[in-house]
Amino acid sequence: MRVLVAEDEEILAELVATGLRRAGFAVDTVYSGDAALAYLGLHDYDVVVLDRDLPRVHGDDVARGLVASGSRTRILMLTAAGSMEDRVAGLDLGADDYMGKPFDFPELVSRVRALRRRSARPVPPQLERYGIRLDTVRRTASREGRELDLSPKEFSVLQLLLEADGATVSAEELLERAWDANADPFTGAVRVCMSKLRGKLGEPALIRTVQGVGYAL
């Protein structure tokens, strides 16, 4: 659910980030290899969309560092060097997937989703619990057959709660997994989102607050 876009062409980076956010991901953007390493050290990303030719620290070295650290972040290399030899070299570095520029954006989104499903936190295409059905590919949700009109953020929060399968999820973890690095932990964003989500889920209430701990289904 959380993606880092490391791309030195700032306009392209922001276009990719905007499209991924519309697809329901929480996205951060950086424009250099050293910044990518810093963000990867601070946050637990599912996928990094990694330009190979980054300034200051080369994208290849970012990939090597991730692999050496044993990180569970999946690597999608996105680069203008798209020959077969380049793809083989990138995959040999530890990349999980490789796309050349230019690219079709729907394919990029599909590949990011596929990598998310292959991560150490695998996500099935559908989650069905407590009368709720979530289609994580089509991004649709229903309760007892009633369609739920959820925002991307509400969908992500509900997915995290369903994945927890009754365990409590802290507000801090929700912020880490469903919001980007610009989220202010003191704004009450999680509480506001949870209130809206409860209203859309309807009665009987499914989400309970575990005082001082977090939320659970």
PDB file of C-alpha atoms in Angstrom:
ATOM      1  CA  MET A   1       0.000   0.000   0.000  1.00  0.00           C
ATOM      2  CA  ARG A   2       2.911   2.326   0.563  1.00  0.00           C
ATOM      3  CA  VAL A   3       5.166   3.132  -2.385  1.00  0.00           C
ATOM      4  CA  LEU A   4       8.333   5.183  -2.788  1.00  0.00           C
ATOM      5  CA  VAL A   5       8.935   6.731  -6.211  1.00  0.00           C
ATOM      6  CA  ALA A   6      12.649   7.490  -6.723  1.00  0.00           C
ATOM      7  CA  GLU A   7      12.967   9.396  -9.997  1.00  0.00           C
ATOM      8  CA  ASP A   8      15.239  12.357 -10.807  1.00  0.00           C
ATOM      9  CA  GLU A   9      12.846  13.827 -13.388  1.00  0.00           C
ATOM     10  CA  GLU A  10      10.628  15.661 -10.907  1.00  0.00           C
ATOM     11  CA  ILE A  11       7.666  16.168 -13.253  1.00  0.00           C
ATOM     12  CA  LEU A  12       7.616  12.467 -14.143  1.00  0.00           C
ATOM     13  CA  ALA A  13       8.017  11.508 -10.487  1.00  0.00           C
ATOM     14  CA  GLU A  14       5.008  13.583  -9.475  1.00  0.00           C
ATOM     15  CA  LEU A  15       2.909  12.275 -12.390  1.00  0.00           C
ATOM     16  CA  VAL A  16       3.670   8.691 -11.372  1.00  0.00           C
ATOM     17  CA  ALA A  17       2.949   9.496  -7.720  1.00  0.00           C
ATOM     18  CA  THR A  18      -0.367  11.169  -8.562  1.00  0.00           C
ATOM     19  CA  GLY A  19      -1.498   8.194 -10.620  1.00  0.00           C
ATOM     20  CA  LEU A  20      -0.528   5.703  -7.929  1.00  0.00           C
ATOM     21  CA  ARG A  21      -2.370   7.744  -5.294  1.00  0.00           C
ATOM     22  CA  ARG A  22      -5.494   7.648  -7.457  1.00  0.00           C
ATOM     23  CA  ALA A  23      -5.081   3.868  -7.538  1.00  0.00           C
ATOM     24  CA  GLY A  24      -5.178   3.832  -3.739  1.00  0.00           C
ATOM     25  CA  PHE A  25      -1.519   3.833  -2.730  1.00  0.00           C
ATOM     26  CA  ALA A  26       0.189   6.087  -0.204  1.00  0.00           C
ATOM     27  CA  VAL A  27       3.140   7.520  -2.136  1.00  0.00           C
ATOM     28  CA  ASP A  28       6.302   9.445  -1.301  1.00  0.00           C
ATOM     29  CA  THR A  29       8.635  10.903  -3.942  1.00  0.00           C
ATOM     30  CA  VAL A  30      12.396  11.519  -3.907  1.00  0.00           C
ATOM     31  CA  TYR A  31      14.694  12.718  -6.672  1.00  0.00           C
ATOM     32  CA  SER A  32      18.093  11.269  -5.768  1.00  0.00           C
ATOM     33  CA  GLY A  33      19.626   8.016  -4.633  1.00  0.00           C
ATOM     34  CA  ASP A  34      20.774   9.293  -1.243  1.00  0.00           C
ATOM     35  CA  ALA A  35      17.270  10.572  -0.502  1.00  0.00           C
ATOM     36  CA  ALA A  36      15.852   7.196  -1.558  1.00  0.00           C
ATOM     37  CA  LEU A  37      18.136   5.396   0.895  1.00  0.00           C
ATOM     38  CA  ALA A  38      17.174   7.833   3.654  1.00  0.00           C
ATOM     39  CA  TYR A  39      13.432   7.316   3.109  1.00  0.00           C
ATOM     40  CA  LEU A  40      13.830   3.552   2.798  1.00  0.00           C
ATOM     41  CA  GLY A  41      15.618   3.573   6.132  1.00  0.00           C
ATOM     42  CA  LEU A  42      12.829   5.565   7.791  1.00  0.00           C
ATOM     43  CA  HIS A  43       9.671   3.945   6.396  1.00  0.00           C
ATOM     44  CA  ASP A  44       8.432   0.445   5.673  1.00  0.00           C
ATOM     45  CA  TYR A  45       7.570   0.533   1.954  1.00  0.00           C
ATOM     46  CA  ASP A  46       5.875  -2.270   0.057  1.00  0.00           C
ATOM     47  CA  VAL A  47       7.358  -1.245  -3.296  1.00  0.00           C
ATOM     48  CA  VAL A  48       9.980   1.207  -4.543  1.00  0.00           C
ATOM     49  CA  VAL A  49       9.651   2.426  -8.136  1.00  0.00           C
ATOM     50  CA  LEU A  50      13.335   3.007  -8.751  1.00  0.00           C
ATOM     51  CA  ASP A  51      14.901   4.963 -11.583  1.00  0.00           C
ATOM     52  CA  ARG A  52      18.216   3.345 -12.362  1.00  0.00           C
ATOM     53  CA  ASP A  53      20.110   6.527 -13.253  1.00  0.00           C
ATOM     54  CA  LEU A  54      19.713   8.541 -10.047  1.00  0.00           C
ATOM     55  CA  PRO A  55      22.089  11.344  -9.005  1.00  0.00           C
ATOM     56  CA  ARG A  56      24.432  11.239  -5.978  1.00  0.00           C
ATOM     57  CA  VAL A  57      23.779   7.540  -5.307  1.00  0.00           C
ATOM     58  CA  HIS A  58      23.147   5.393  -8.388  1.00  0.00           C
ATOM     59  CA  GLY A  59      19.914   3.411  -8.524  1.00  0.00           C
ATOM     60  CA  ASP A  60      21.928   0.202  -8.824  1.00  0.00           C
ATOM     61  CA  ASP A  61      23.557   0.962  -5.472  1.00  0.00           C
ATOM     62  CA  VAL A  62      20.153   1.672  -3.912  1.00  0.00           C
ATOM     63  CA  ALA A  63      18.974  -1.757  -5.119  1.00  0.00           C
ATOM     64  CA  ARG A  64      22.137  -3.432  -3.808  1.00  0.00           C
ATOM     65  CA  GLY A  65      21.684  -1.769  -0.431  1.00  0.00           C
ATOM     66  CA  LEU A  66      18.065  -2.907  -0.146  1.00  0.00           C
ATOM     67  CA  VAL A  67      18.910  -6.482  -1.037  1.00  0.00           C
ATOM     68  CA  ALA A  68      21.908  -6.572   1.328  1.00  0.00           C
ATOM     69  CA  SER A  69      19.794  -5.281   4.218  1.00  0.00           C
ATOM     70  CA  GLY A  70      17.257  -8.070   3.783  1.00  0.00           C
ATOM     71  CA  SER A  71      14.488  -5.532   3.205  1.00  0.00           C
ATOM     72  CA  ARG A  72      11.066  -6.881   2.221  1.00  0.00           C
ATOM     73  CA  THR A  73      10.494  -3.846  -0.045  1.00  0.00           C
ATOM     74  CA  ARG A  74       9.941  -4.980  -3.633  1.00  0.00           C
ATOM     75  CA  ILE A  75      11.912  -3.190  -6.366  1.00  0.00           C
ATOM     76  CA  LEU A  76      10.405  -2.088  -9.689  1.00  0.00           C
ATOM     77  CA  MET A  77      13.129  -0.556 -11.847  1.00  0.00           C
ATOM     78  CA  LEU A  78      11.797   2.136 -14.140  1.00  0.00           C
ATOM     79  CA  THR A  79      14.415   3.380 -16.587  1.00  0.00           C
ATOM     80  CA  ALA A  80      15.155   4.520 -20.118  1.00  0.00           C
ATOM     81  CA  ALA A  81      17.722   1.710 -20.429  1.00  0.00           C
ATOM     82  CA  GLY A  82      15.301  -0.928 -21.686  1.00  0.00           C
ATOM     83  CA  SER A  83      17.398  -3.388 -23.700  1.00  0.00           C
ATOM     84  CA  MET A  84      17.404  -7.076 -22.840  1.00  0.00           C
ATOM     85  CA  GLU A  85      20.925  -6.754 -21.407  1.00  0.00           C
ATOM     86  CA  ASP A  86      19.796  -3.857 -19.194  1.00  0.00           C
ATOM     87  CA  ARG A  87      16.792  -5.837 -17.946  1.00  0.00           C
ATOM     88  CA  VAL A  88      18.936  -8.851 -17.146  1.00  0.00           C
ATOM     89  CA  ALA A  89      21.466  -6.669 -15.314  1.00  0.00           C
ATOM     90  CA  GLY A  90      18.738  -4.950 -13.313  1.00  0.00           C
ATOM     91  CA  LEU A  91      17.092  -8.205 -12.310  1.00  0.00           C
ATOM     92  CA  ASP A  92      20.487  -9.658 -11.388  1.00  0.00           C
ATOM     93  CA  LEU A  93      20.977  -6.707  -9.027  1.00  0.00           C
ATOM     94  CA  GLY A  94      17.900  -7.829  -7.114  1.00  0.00           C
ATOM     95  CA  ALA A  95      15.074  -5.955  -8.835  1.00  0.00           C
ATOM     96  CA  ASP A  96      11.760  -7.815  -8.738  1.00  0.00           C
ATOM     97  CA  ASP A  97      10.482  -6.256 -11.967  1.00  0.00           C
ATOM     98  CA  TYR A  98      11.740  -3.947 -14.699  1.00  0.00           C
ATOM     99  CA  MET A  99       9.978  -1.449 -16.977  1.00  0.00           C
ATOM    100  CA  GLY A 100      11.474   0.696 -19.710  1.00  0.00           C
ATOM    101  CA  LYS A 101      10.510   4.281 -20.486  1.00  0.00           C
ATOM    102  CA  PRO A 102       8.203   5.269 -22.042  1.00  0.00           C
ATOM    103  CA  PHE A 103       5.617   3.066 -20.374  1.00  0.00           C
ATOM    104  CA  ASP A 104       1.852   2.604 -20.202  1.00  0.00           C
ATOM    105  CA  PHE A 105       0.601   3.816 -16.854  1.00  0.00           C
ATOM    106  CA  PRO A 106      -2.106   1.138 -16.346  1.00  0.00           C
ATOM    107  CA  GLU A 107       0.626  -1.483 -16.742  1.00  0.00           C
ATOM    108  CA  LEU A 108       2.774   0.269 -14.129  1.00  0.00           C
ATOM    109  CA  VAL A 109      -0.105   0.276 -11.634  1.00  0.00           C
ATOM    110  CA  SER A 110      -0.803  -3.382 -12.349  1.00  0.00           C
ATOM    111  CA  ARG A 111       2.840  -4.315 -11.799  1.00  0.00           C
ATOM    112  CA  VAL A 112       3.026  -2.379  -8.531  1.00  0.00           C
ATOM    113  CA  ARG A 113      -0.085  -4.199  -7.317  1.00  0.00           C
ATOM    114  CA  ALA A 114       1.401  -7.540  -8.354  1.00  0.00           C
ATOM    115  CA  LEU A 115       4.590  -6.808  -6.423  1.00  0.00           C
ATOM    116  CA  ARG A 116       2.522  -5.827  -3.386  1.00  0.00           C
ATOM    117  CA  ARG A 117       0.810  -9.218  -3.521  1.00  0.00           C
ATOM    118  CA  ARG A 118       4.215 -10.922  -3.666  1.00  0.00           C
ATOM    119  CA  SER A 119       5.601  -9.013  -0.700  1.00  0.00           C
ATOM    120  CA  ALA A 120       6.255 -10.392   2.771  1.00  0.00           C
ATOM    121  CA  ARG A 121       2.746  -9.096   3.544  1.00  0.00           C
ATOM    122  CA  PRO A 122       0.932 -10.945   0.736  1.00  0.00           C
ATOM    123  CA  VAL A 123      -2.531  -9.654  -0.075  1.00  0.00           C
ATOM    124  CA  PRO A 124      -5.105 -11.944  -1.703  1.00  0.00           C
ATOM    125  CA  PRO A 125      -7.130 -10.471  -4.584  1.00  0.00           C
ATOM    126  CA  GLN A 126     -10.238 -10.600  -2.363  1.00  0.00           C
ATOM    127  CA  LEU A 127     -10.713 -10.277   1.375  1.00  0.00           C
ATOM    128  CA  GLU A 128     -13.955 -11.604   2.848  1.00  0.00           C
ATOM    129  CA  ARG A 129     -14.566 -11.312   6.579  1.00  0.00           C
ATOM    130  CA  TYR A 130     -17.381 -10.201   8.869  1.00  0.00           C
ATOM    131  CA  GLY A 131     -19.783  -9.813   5.933  1.00  0.00           C
ATOM    132  CA  ILE A 132     -17.397  -7.448   4.149  1.00  0.00           C
ATOM    133  CA  ARG A 133     -16.003  -8.242   0.714  1.00  0.00           C
ATOM    134  CA  LEU A 134     -13.015  -6.255  -0.515  1.00  0.00           C
ATOM    135  CA  ASP A 135     -11.696  -6.639  -4.050  1.00  0.00           C
ATOM    136  CA  THR A 136      -8.117  -5.350  -3.768  1.00  0.00           C
ATOM    137  CA  VAL A 137      -7.601  -5.336  -7.548  1.00  0.00           C
ATOM    138  CA  ARG A 138     -10.782  -3.554  -8.658  1.00  0.00           C
ATOM    139  CA  ARG A 139     -10.807  -1.492  -5.435  1.00  0.00           C
ATOM    140  CA  THR A 140     -14.460  -2.254  -4.681  1.00  0.00           C
ATOM    141  CA  ALA A 141     -16.036  -2.974  -1.302  1.00  0.00           C
ATOM    142  CA  SER A 142     -19.383  -4.244  -0.088  1.00  0.00           C
ATOM    143  CA  ARG A 143     -21.056  -5.273   3.154  1.00  0.00           C
ATOM    144  CA  GLU A 144     -23.682  -8.003   3.039  1.00  0.00           C
ATOM    145  CA  GLY A 145     -24.058  -7.294  -0.690  1.00  0.00           C
ATOM    146  CA  ARG A 146     -24.427  -3.514  -0.227  1.00  0.00           C
ATOM    147  CA  GLU A 147     -21.845  -1.556  -2.200  1.00  0.00           C
ATOM    148  CA  LEU A 148     -19.702   0.790  -0.117  1.00  0.00           C
ATOM    149  CA  ASP A 149     -18.654   4.114  -1.605  1.00  0.00           C
ATOM    150  CA  LEU A 150     -15.236   4.406   0.036  1.00  0.00           C
ATOM    151  CA  SER A 151     -12.524   6.971  -0.559  1.00  0.00           C
ATOM    152  CA  PRO A 152      -9.040   5.568  -1.376  1.00  0.00           C
ATOM    153  CA  LYS A 153      -7.929   6.275   2.203  1.00  0.00           C
ATOM    154  CA  GLU A 154     -11.009   4.622   3.738  1.00  0.00           C
ATOM    155  CA  PHE A 155     -10.482   1.604   1.502  1.00  0.00           C
ATOM    156  CA  SER A 156      -6.844   1.304   2.601  1.00  0.00           C
ATOM    157  CA  VAL A 157      -7.733   1.561   6.284  1.00  0.00           C
ATOM    158  CA  LEU A 158     -10.479  -1.042   5.963  1.00  0.00           C
ATOM    159  CA  GLN A 159      -8.088  -3.345   4.103  1.00  0.00           C
ATOM    160  CA  LEU A 160      -5.513  -3.065   6.892  1.00  0.00           C
ATOM    161  CA  LEU A 161      -8.145  -3.892   9.502  1.00  0.00           C
ATOM    162  CA  LEU A 162      -9.341  -6.897   7.498  1.00  0.00           C
ATOM    163  CA  GLU A 163      -5.785  -8.143   7.008  1.00  0.00           C
ATOM    164  CA  ALA A 164      -5.267  -7.987  10.779  1.00  0.00           C
ATOM    165  CA  ASP A 165      -8.096 -10.564  11.144  1.00  0.00           C
ATOM    166  CA  GLY A 166      -9.366  -9.339  14.500  1.00  0.00           C
ATOM    167  CA  ALA A 167      -6.026  -8.163  15.884  1.00  0.00           C
ATOM    168  CA  THR A 168      -5.694  -4.554  16.997  1.00  0.00           C
ATOM    169  CA  VAL A 169      -4.041  -2.122  14.596  1.00  0.00           C
ATOM    170  CA  SER A 170      -2.537   0.985  16.181  1.00  0.00           C
ATOM    171  CA  ALA A 171      -3.135   4.499  14.884  1.00  0.00           C
ATOM    172  CA  GLU A 172       0.633   4.742  14.336  1.00  0.00           C
ATOM    173  CA  GLU A 173       0.619   1.671  12.107  1.00  0.00           C
ATOM    174  CA  LEU A 174      -2.345   2.986  10.134  1.00  0.00           C
ATOM    175  CA  LEU A 175      -0.490   6.263   9.585  1.00  0.00           C
ATOM    176  CA  GLU A 176       2.629   4.380   8.513  1.00  0.00           C
ATOM    177  CA  ARG A 177       0.830   2.083   6.081  1.00  0.00           C
ATOM    178  CA  ALA A 178      -1.956   4.247   4.613  1.00  0.00           C
ATOM    179  CA  TRP A 179      -0.613   7.817   4.701  1.00  0.00           C
ATOM    180  CA  ASP A 180       2.497   9.313   3.118  1.00  0.00           C
ATOM    181  CA  ALA A 181       5.440  10.983   4.854  1.00  0.00           C
ATOM    182  CA  ASN A 182       3.688  14.388   4.841  1.00  0.00           C
ATOM    183  CA  ALA A 183       0.959  13.206   7.202  1.00  0.00           C
ATOM    184  CA  ASP A 184       0.955  15.068  10.502  1.00  0.00           C
ATOM    185  CA  PRO A 185       0.474  12.540  13.337  1.00  0.00           C
ATOM    186  CA  PHE A 186      -1.157  15.220  15.468  1.00  0.00           C
ATOM    187  CA  THR A 187      -3.949  16.215  13.070  1.00  0.00           C
ATOM    188  CA  GLY A 188      -6.336  13.417  14.078  1.00  0.00           C
ATOM    189  CA  ALA A 189      -6.400  12.173  10.474  1.00  0.00           C
ATOM    190  CA  VAL A 190      -6.817   8.545  11.536  1.00  0.00           C
ATOM    191  CA  ARG A 191      -9.648   9.380  13.935  1.00  0.00           C
ATOM    192  CA  VAL A 192     -11.496  11.430  11.300  1.00  0.00           C
ATOM    193  CA  CYS A 193     -11.056   8.724   8.633  1.00  0.00           C
ATOM    194  CA  MET A 194     -12.234   6.053  11.083  1.00  0.00           C
ATOM    195  CA  SER A 195     -15.356   8.049  11.914  1.00  0.00           C
ATOM    196  CA  LYS A 196     -16.272   8.376   8.229  1.00  0.00           C
ATOM    197  CA  LEU A 197     -15.548   4.701   7.598  1.00  0.00           C
ATOM    198  CA  ARG A 198     -17.781   3.625  10.498  1.00  0.00           C
ATOM    199  CA  GLY A 199     -20.586   5.746   9.108  1.00  0.00           C
ATOM    200  CA  LYS A 200     -20.308   4.160   5.666  1.00  0.00           C
ATOM    201  CA  LEU A 201     -20.144   0.617   7.070  1.00  0.00           C
ATOM    202  CA  GLY A 202     -23.397   1.199   8.930  1.00  0.00           C
ATOM    203  CA  GLU A 203     -24.989  -0.878  11.681  1.00  0.00           C
ATOM    204  CA  PRO A 204     -24.306  -3.061  13.511  1.00  0.00           C
ATOM    205  CA  ALA A 205     -20.953  -1.411  14.225  1.00  0.00           C
ATOM    206  CA  LEU A 206     -17.939  -3.450  13.144  1.00  0.00           C
ATOM    207  CA  ILE A 207     -14.947  -1.315  14.135  1.00  0.00           C
ATOM    208  CA  ARG A 208     -14.174  -1.091  17.810  1.00  0.00           C
ATOM    209  CA  THR A 209     -11.745   1.226  19.541  1.00  0.00           C
ATOM    210  CA  VAL A 210      -9.273  -0.473  21.858  1.00  0.00           C
ATOM    211  CA  GLN A 211      -8.545   2.323  24.299  1.00  0.00           C
ATOM    212  CA  GLY A 212      -4.931   3.381  24.248  1.00  0.00           C
ATOM    213  CA  VAL A 213      -4.034   0.681  21.712  1.00  0.00           C
ATOM    214  CA  GLY A 214      -5.818   1.187  18.386  1.00  0.00           C
ATOM    215  CA  TYR A 215      -8.665  -0.242  16.334  1.00  0.00           C
ATOM    216  CA  ALA A 216      -9.935  -3.707  15.496  1.00  0.00           C
ATOM    217  CA  LEU A 217     -12.730  -5.421  13.582  1.00  0.00           C
TER     218      LEU A 217
END
